[in-house]
Amino acid sequence: MYTTSIAIQILPDVSDIKKVCEIVDQVIAYIESTGCHYEVGPFETVVEGEFDMLMQIIKRCTEITIEAGAPALKAYVKINHNPSGVLTINEKIDKYREKE
């Protein structure tokens, strides 16, 4: 049972689209390295876990973006937190995947 899920979109402030993709790929690789369950979407990545861990992930995603060469960034974050548990990614979208 996960107590928290986040949706995070990182937008590096760089004009070269190739560089944007490289930076976002580094952020996603970091998210993967955390061991948290996640799913990449076309606009944002959803990550599930415990609240404190996910807040650390948000912070690190912004740091990675700057370290990778972006002079600035915008991060859009949605947080769903419930100590009793939240609906998981799979619970929310499996019924739509079955149609594929």
Short mmCIF file of C-alpha atoms in Angstrom, two decimals, residues 3-6 36-37 47-59 80:
data_model
loop_
_atom_site.label_atom_id
_atom_site.label_comp_id
_atom_site.label_asym_id
_atom_site.label_seq_id
_atom_site.Cartn_x
_atom_site.Cartn_y
_atom_site.Cartn_z
CA THR A 3 0.44 6.41 1.10
CA THR A 4 1.41 8.93 -1.54
CA SER A 5 1.59 9.39 -5.27
CA ILE A 6 3.06 12.32 -7.13
CA CYS A 36 9.87 3.39 -6.49
CA HIS A 37 7.05 2.26 -8.72
CA VAL A 47 5.71 7.97 -8.81
CA GLU A 48 4.26 6.01 -5.87
CA GLY A 49 5.71 5.55 -2.40
CA GLU A 50 5.99 7.09 1.01
CA PHE A 51 5.56 10.84 1.46
CA ASP A 52 9.07 11.69 2.74
CA MET A 53 10.77 9.65 0.01
CA LEU A 54 8.72 11.29 -2.71
CA MET A 55 9.50 14.78 -1.39
CA GLN A 56 13.21 13.88 -1.57
CA ILE A 57 12.70 12.69 -5.15
CA ILE A 58 11.08 15.99 -6.13
CA LYS A 59 14.00 17.92 -4.66
CA ASN A 80 -1.98 12.78 -3.56
#
